Amino acid sequence: MEERLKALIQGGLAANRAKWALDWKAQGKPVVGVLCSHVPEEVIYAAGMLPWRVLGTRDENVASALVYREARSCMCCTHVLESVLRGDLDFLDGAVATNRDQDLVRMYDVWQITGHTPFYGFLHVPYSDGRLAEEYFSREMRKLAGVLEAHGGAPVTPESLRHAIDVHNRMRTLLRAAYELRKRDEPALSGAEALGLALAATAMPKDPFNSELEALLPYLEQRKTPLTGSGPRLLVSSELMDDPSYLEVIEGTGAAVVMDDLDIASRYFWEPVKTDEGDAYDALARR
């Protein structure tokens, strides 16, 4: 079981992420790049497409992207654009971004101008809570469904969207169960391993990911982390930190990262969609 755990974790790492997308495309199904955790993956999944989180190159050389971007701007966006310009993401059938921050928007503008991807979607995410904001975001999601359908996606029906929500909620439940095992005096997972699992969830089709993590949970319940030492127990918070090796450096000092506040980890999966709250789009917007 240890080898299965390592294989699942490694499936989300930079060197292996594209495999899942290419396997999906080999079945004749489209892949959509996702650039923000506010993008409702369930809508993409309901259209028969694979939502695949875009991370960007790990290469230090981003000379092509710097032709378009100021050197002091967000390096995450710069590395994504470098991947686009090199053709590393040419397997994508579409890409979806949000207005989460203006640097992301500006990078996405350049991506669209270069024409590397067949279609583009964009969601305006409200900056406030409340009924009007939820209604607005719900309409944005319906527009996204229309874009997906117009570019080769299957019709997003109430039934397919409910099924997609169920599959994604299962992913959230399983990852939260794994995270719960980090509370123990001897955590079942290191911080780097937990981030690796979350990264796998953002790259893999959800059904095989769910099946594999569900099979591994009984093993994790009796597993003890490979961490050594009795250093502090830490929460690590960051915006777009997506490389487990940073957590390995921290844990190499004897500390234990037992929780994270990361856009691509706990923020990505923590809250479920409450399907008993009426319309599925409204429930997604509320989540």
CSV table of C-alpha atoms in Angstrom, one decimal, residues 5-287:
chain,number,residue,atom,x,y,z
A,5,LEU,CA,0.3,5.9,-1.8
A,6,LYS,CA,3.6,7.2,-3.3
A,7,ALA,CA,2.3,6.6,-6.9
A,8,LEU,CA,-0.9,8.6,-6.1
A,9,ILE,CA,1.1,11.5,-4.7
A,10,GLN,CA,3.6,11.5,-7.6
A,11,GLY,CA,0.7,11.6,-10.0
A,12,GLY,CA,0.1,15.2,-9.2
A,13,LEU,CA,3.7,16.4,-9.4
A,14,ALA,CA,4.9,18.6,-12.2
A,15,ALA,CA,6.6,15.8,-14.2
A,16,ASN,CA,3.5,13.6,-14.2
A,17,ARG,CA,0.5,15.9,-14.4
A,18,ALA,CA,0.1,16.0,-18.2
A,19,LYS,CA,-0.2,12.2,-18.3
A,20,TRP,CA,-3.7,12.3,-17.0
A,21,ALA,CA,-4.8,14.9,-19.5
A,22,LEU,CA,-3.2,13.1,-22.5
A,23,ASP,CA,-4.8,9.8,-21.4
A,24,TRP,CA,-8.2,11.6,-21.3
A,25,LYS,CA,-7.6,13.1,-24.8
A,26,ALA,CA,-6.7,9.7,-26.1
A,27,GLN,CA,-10.3,8.7,-25.3
A,28,GLY,CA,-11.5,11.5,-27.6
A,29,LYS,CA,-12.6,13.7,-24.7
A,30,PRO,CA,-11.6,17.4,-24.3
A,31,VAL,CA,-9.4,18.8,-21.5
A,32,VAL,CA,-9.9,22.3,-20.1
A,33,GLY,CA,-7.2,24.2,-18.2
A,34,VAL,CA,-8.3,25.7,-15.0
A,35,LEU,CA,-6.4,28.8,-13.6
A,36,CYS,CA,-8.3,29.5,-10.3
A,37,SER,CA,-10.0,27.5,-7.5
A,38,HIS,CA,-13.1,29.7,-8.0
A,39,VAL,CA,-13.7,28.0,-11.4
A,40,PRO,CA,-16.5,25.4,-10.8
A,41,GLU,CA,-14.9,22.2,-12.0
A,42,GLU,CA,-18.2,20.5,-11.7
A,43,VAL,CA,-19.6,22.4,-14.7
A,44,ILE,CA,-16.6,21.3,-16.8
A,45,TYR,CA,-16.9,17.7,-15.6
A,46,ALA,CA,-20.7,17.7,-16.3
A,47,ALA,CA,-19.9,18.7,-19.9
A,48,GLY,CA,-17.8,15.6,-20.3
A,49,MET,CA,-14.5,17.5,-20.1
A,50,LEU,CA,-11.5,17.1,-17.8
A,51,PRO,CA,-10.9,20.1,-15.5
A,52,TRP,CA,-7.0,20.2,-15.3
A,53,ARG,CA,-5.3,22.7,-13.0
A,54,VAL,CA,-2.6,24.7,-14.8
A,55,LEU,CA,0.5,25.3,-12.8
A,56,GLY,CA,3.2,26.6,-15.2
A,57,THR,CA,6.8,25.6,-15.9
A,58,ARG,CA,9.4,25.0,-13.1
A,59,ASP,CA,12.1,26.2,-15.4
A,60,GLU,CA,14.0,29.4,-14.2
A,61,ASN,CA,14.3,30.7,-17.7
A,62,VAL,CA,11.1,32.6,-18.5
A,63,ALA,CA,12.6,34.8,-21.2
A,64,SER,CA,9.6,34.4,-23.6
A,65,ALA,CA,7.1,35.4,-21.0
A,66,LEU,CA,9.1,38.5,-20.0
A,67,VAL,CA,8.7,39.8,-23.5
A,68,TYR,CA,5.1,40.4,-22.5
A,69,ARG,CA,5.3,40.9,-18.8
A,70,GLU,CA,7.1,43.1,-16.4
A,71,ALA,CA,9.8,41.3,-14.4
A,72,ARG,CA,8.4,42.3,-11.0
A,73,SER,CA,4.9,41.0,-11.7
A,74,CYS,CA,3.5,37.7,-10.3
A,75,MET,CA,6.0,35.0,-11.1
A,76,CYS,CA,3.3,32.3,-11.0
A,77,CYS,CA,1.5,34.0,-13.9
A,78,THR,CA,4.8,34.5,-15.7
A,79,HIS,CA,5.7,30.8,-15.5
A,80,VAL,CA,2.2,29.9,-16.7
A,81,LEU,CA,2.6,32.2,-19.7
A,82,GLU,CA,6.1,30.7,-20.4
A,83,SER,CA,4.5,27.3,-20.6
A,84,VAL,CA,1.9,28.6,-23.0
A,85,LEU,CA,4.4,30.3,-25.3
A,86,ARG,CA,6.7,27.2,-25.3
A,87,GLY,CA,3.7,25.0,-26.4
A,88,ASP,CA,3.8,22.9,-23.3
A,89,LEU,CA,0.0,23.4,-22.9
A,90,ASP,CA,-1.0,22.9,-26.6
A,91,PHE,CA,-2.9,19.8,-25.6
A,92,LEU,CA,-5.5,21.9,-23.9
A,93,ASP,CA,-8.8,22.2,-25.7
A,94,GLY,CA,-9.8,25.3,-23.7
A,95,ALA,CA,-8.9,27.3,-20.6
A,96,VAL,CA,-11.0,29.1,-18.0
A,97,ALA,CA,-9.8,31.9,-15.7
A,98,THR,CA,-11.4,34.4,-13.3
A,99,ASN,CA,-10.9,38.0,-12.2
A,100,ARG,CA,-9.4,36.9,-8.9
A,101,ASP,CA,-6.6,39.4,-9.4
A,102,GLN,CA,-5.7,41.7,-12.2
A,103,ASP,CA,-2.3,40.2,-12.9
A,104,LEU,CA,-4.0,36.9,-13.7
A,105,VAL,CA,-6.4,38.7,-16.0
A,106,ARG,CA,-3.5,40.5,-17.8
A,107,MET,CA,-1.6,37.2,-18.3
A,108,TYR,CA,-4.8,35.6,-19.6
A,109,ASP,CA,-5.3,38.4,-22.1
A,110,VAL,CA,-1.8,37.6,-23.5
A,111,TRP,CA,-2.6,33.9,-23.6
A,112,GLN,CA,-5.8,34.6,-25.7
A,113,ILE,CA,-4.0,36.9,-28.0
A,114,THR,CA,-1.3,34.2,-28.8
A,115,GLY,CA,-4.1,31.9,-29.9
A,116,HIS,CA,-2.5,28.7,-28.5
A,117,THR,CA,-5.8,27.3,-27.2
A,118,PRO,CA,-9.0,26.6,-29.2
A,119,PHE,CA,-11.4,28.4,-26.8
A,120,TYR,CA,-11.4,30.5,-23.6
A,121,GLY,CA,-13.8,31.0,-20.8
A,122,PHE,CA,-13.9,33.6,-18.1
A,123,LEU,CA,-15.9,34.1,-14.9
A,124,HIS,CA,-16.4,37.3,-13.0
A,125,VAL,CA,-16.3,36.4,-9.3
A,126,PRO,CA,-18.1,38.8,-7.0
A,127,TYR,CA,-16.0,40.5,-4.4
A,128,SER,CA,-18.7,40.4,-1.7
A,129,ASP,CA,-21.1,37.9,-0.1
A,130,GLY,CA,-24.9,38.0,-0.1
A,131,ARG,CA,-27.8,36.9,-2.2
A,132,LEU,CA,-27.2,39.3,-5.1
A,133,ALA,CA,-23.6,38.2,-5.4
A,134,GLU,CA,-24.6,34.5,-5.4
A,135,GLU,CA,-27.2,35.1,-8.1
A,136,TYR,CA,-24.7,36.9,-10.2
A,137,PHE,CA,-22.1,34.2,-9.8
A,138,SER,CA,-24.7,31.5,-10.6
A,139,ARG,CA,-25.4,33.3,-13.9
A,140,GLU,CA,-21.7,33.4,-14.7
A,141,MET,CA,-21.6,29.6,-14.2
A,142,ARG,CA,-24.5,29.1,-16.6
A,143,LYS,CA,-22.7,31.2,-19.2
A,144,LEU,CA,-19.6,29.0,-18.7
A,145,ALA,CA,-21.8,25.9,-19.4
A,146,GLY,CA,-22.9,27.5,-22.6
A,147,VAL,CA,-19.3,28.2,-23.7
A,148,LEU,CA,-18.4,24.6,-23.0
A,149,GLU,CA,-21.4,23.2,-24.9
A,150,ALA,CA,-20.6,25.4,-27.8
A,151,HIS,CA,-17.0,24.1,-28.0
A,152,GLY,CA,-17.7,20.3,-28.1
A,153,GLY,CA,-18.9,19.7,-24.6
A,154,ALA,CA,-21.9,17.5,-23.8
A,155,PRO,CA,-25.1,19.3,-22.7
A,156,VAL,CA,-24.9,20.3,-19.0
A,157,THR,CA,-28.2,18.9,-17.8
A,158,PRO,CA,-29.5,19.1,-14.2
A,159,GLU,CA,-28.7,15.4,-13.9
A,160,SER,CA,-25.1,15.6,-15.2
A,161,LEU,CA,-24.4,18.6,-13.0
A,162,ARG,CA,-25.8,16.8,-9.9
A,163,HIS,CA,-23.7,13.8,-10.7
A,164,ALA,CA,-20.6,16.0,-11.1
A,165,ILE,CA,-21.3,17.6,-7.8
A,166,ASP,CA,-21.6,14.2,-6.1
A,167,VAL,CA,-18.3,13.1,-7.5
A,168,HIS,CA,-16.5,16.3,-6.5
A,169,ASN,CA,-18.0,16.2,-3.0
A,170,ARG,CA,-16.7,12.7,-2.6
A,171,MET,CA,-13.2,13.9,-3.5
A,172,ARG,CA,-13.6,16.6,-0.8
A,173,THR,CA,-14.8,14.1,1.8
A,174,LEU,CA,-11.9,11.8,1.1
A,175,LEU,CA,-9.3,14.5,1.2
A,176,ARG,CA,-10.7,15.9,4.4
A,177,ALA,CA,-10.6,12.4,6.0
A,178,ALA,CA,-6.9,12.2,5.0
A,179,TYR,CA,-6.3,15.6,6.5
A,180,GLU,CA,-8.0,14.6,9.7
A,181,LEU,CA,-5.2,12.0,10.2
A,182,ARG,CA,-2.7,14.8,10.4
A,183,LYS,CA,-4.1,15.9,13.8
A,184,ARG,CA,-2.6,12.9,15.6
A,185,ASP,CA,0.6,13.1,17.7
A,186,GLU,CA,2.2,11.1,14.9
A,187,PRO,CA,0.5,12.3,11.7
A,188,ALA,CA,-0.3,9.8,9.0
A,189,LEU,CA,1.0,12.2,6.3
A,190,SER,CA,3.7,14.8,6.1
A,191,GLY,CA,2.8,18.2,4.9
A,192,ALA,CA,4.5,17.5,1.6
A,193,GLU,CA,2.6,14.3,1.1
A,194,ALA,CA,-0.7,15.9,1.9
A,195,LEU,CA,0.0,18.7,-0.7
A,196,GLY,CA,0.9,16.0,-3.1
A,197,LEU,CA,-2.5,14.3,-2.7
A,198,ALA,CA,-4.3,17.6,-3.2
A,199,LEU,CA,-2.2,18.2,-6.4
A,200,ALA,CA,-3.1,14.8,-7.7
A,201,ALA,CA,-6.8,15.7,-7.3
A,202,THR,CA,-6.3,18.8,-9.4
A,203,ALA,CA,-4.8,16.8,-12.3
A,204,MET,CA,-6.5,13.4,-12.3
A,205,PRO,CA,-10.0,12.5,-13.4
A,206,LYS,CA,-12.0,12.5,-10.1
A,207,ASP,CA,-13.4,9.0,-10.4
A,208,PRO,CA,-10.0,7.1,-10.4
A,209,PHE,CA,-8.6,9.6,-7.8
A,210,ASN,CA,-11.5,8.9,-5.5
A,211,SER,CA,-11.3,5.2,-5.9
A,212,GLU,CA,-7.6,5.1,-5.2
A,213,LEU,CA,-7.7,7.4,-2.1
A,214,GLU,CA,-10.7,5.5,-0.7
A,215,ALA,CA,-8.7,2.3,-1.0
A,216,LEU,CA,-5.7,3.9,0.7
A,217,LEU,CA,-7.6,5.4,3.7
A,218,PRO,CA,-7.6,2.2,5.9
A,219,TYR,CA,-3.8,2.0,5.3
A,220,LEU,CA,-3.4,5.7,6.2
A,221,GLU,CA,-5.4,5.2,9.4
A,222,GLN,CA,-2.6,3.0,10.8
A,223,ARG,CA,0.3,4.7,9.0
A,224,LYS,CA,2.8,6.9,10.8
A,225,THR,CA,4.5,9.8,9.0
A,226,PRO,CA,8.1,9.4,7.9
A,227,LEU,CA,8.9,12.6,9.8
A,228,THR,CA,11.4,12.5,12.6
A,229,GLY,CA,12.1,14.9,15.5
A,230,SER,CA,9.9,16.7,17.9
A,231,GLY,CA,9.8,20.1,16.4
A,232,PRO,CA,6.9,22.5,16.2
A,233,ARG,CA,3.6,21.7,14.5
A,234,LEU,CA,2.9,24.2,11.8
A,235,LEU,CA,0.2,25.6,9.5
A,236,VAL,CA,1.6,26.9,6.2
A,237,SER,CA,-0.3,29.6,4.4
A,238,SER,CA,0.4,30.9,0.9
A,239,GLU,CA,-1.5,31.9,-2.2
A,240,LEU,CA,-0.2,29.8,-5.1
A,241,MET,CA,2.5,27.6,-3.5
A,242,ASP,CA,2.2,24.4,-5.5
A,243,ASP,CA,5.6,22.7,-4.9
A,244,PRO,CA,5.8,20.1,-2.1
A,245,SER,CA,9.6,20.4,-2.0
A,246,TYR,CA,9.2,23.7,-0.1
A,247,LEU,CA,7.4,21.8,2.6
A,248,GLU,CA,10.0,19.1,2.6
A,249,VAL,CA,12.6,21.8,3.3
A,250,ILE,CA,10.5,23.0,6.3
A,251,GLU,CA,10.0,19.5,7.6
A,252,GLY,CA,13.6,18.7,7.1
A,253,THR,CA,14.3,21.0,10.1
A,254,GLY,CA,12.3,18.7,12.4
A,255,ALA,CA,9.0,20.6,12.1
A,256,ALA,CA,5.8,19.0,11.1
A,257,VAL,CA,3.4,20.8,8.7
A,258,VAL,CA,0.1,19.4,10.0
A,259,MET,CA,-2.2,21.9,8.2
A,260,ASP,CA,-2.2,24.2,5.2
A,261,ASP,CA,-4.0,27.3,4.0
A,262,LEU,CA,-3.2,27.0,0.3
A,263,ASP,CA,-5.2,27.9,-2.8
A,264,ILE,CA,-4.4,24.5,-4.4
A,265,ALA,CA,-4.9,22.4,-1.3
A,266,SER,CA,-7.3,23.1,1.6
A,267,ARG,CA,-8.9,26.1,0.0
A,268,TYR,CA,-9.5,24.0,-3.1
A,269,PHE,CA,-11.4,21.2,-1.5
A,270,TRP,CA,-12.5,22.1,2.0
A,271,GLU,CA,-16.1,23.0,1.8
A,272,PRO,CA,-18.7,20.7,0.1
A,273,VAL,CA,-21.5,21.8,-2.2
A,274,LYS,CA,-24.7,21.6,-0.3
A,275,THR,CA,-26.9,19.9,-2.8
A,276,ASP,CA,-30.1,20.2,-0.6
A,277,GLU,CA,-30.2,23.9,-1.2
A,278,GLY,CA,-32.2,24.1,-4.5
A,279,ASP,CA,-30.8,24.8,-7.9
A,280,ALA,CA,-27.4,23.2,-8.6
A,281,TYR,CA,-25.8,26.3,-10.0
A,282,ASP,CA,-27.0,28.3,-7.0
A,283,ALA,CA,-25.5,25.7,-4.7
A,284,LEU,CA,-22.2,25.9,-6.5
A,285,ALA,CA,-22.2,29.7,-6.3
A,286,ARG,CA,-22.9,29.6,-2.6
A,287,ARG,CA,-20.1,27.1,-2.0
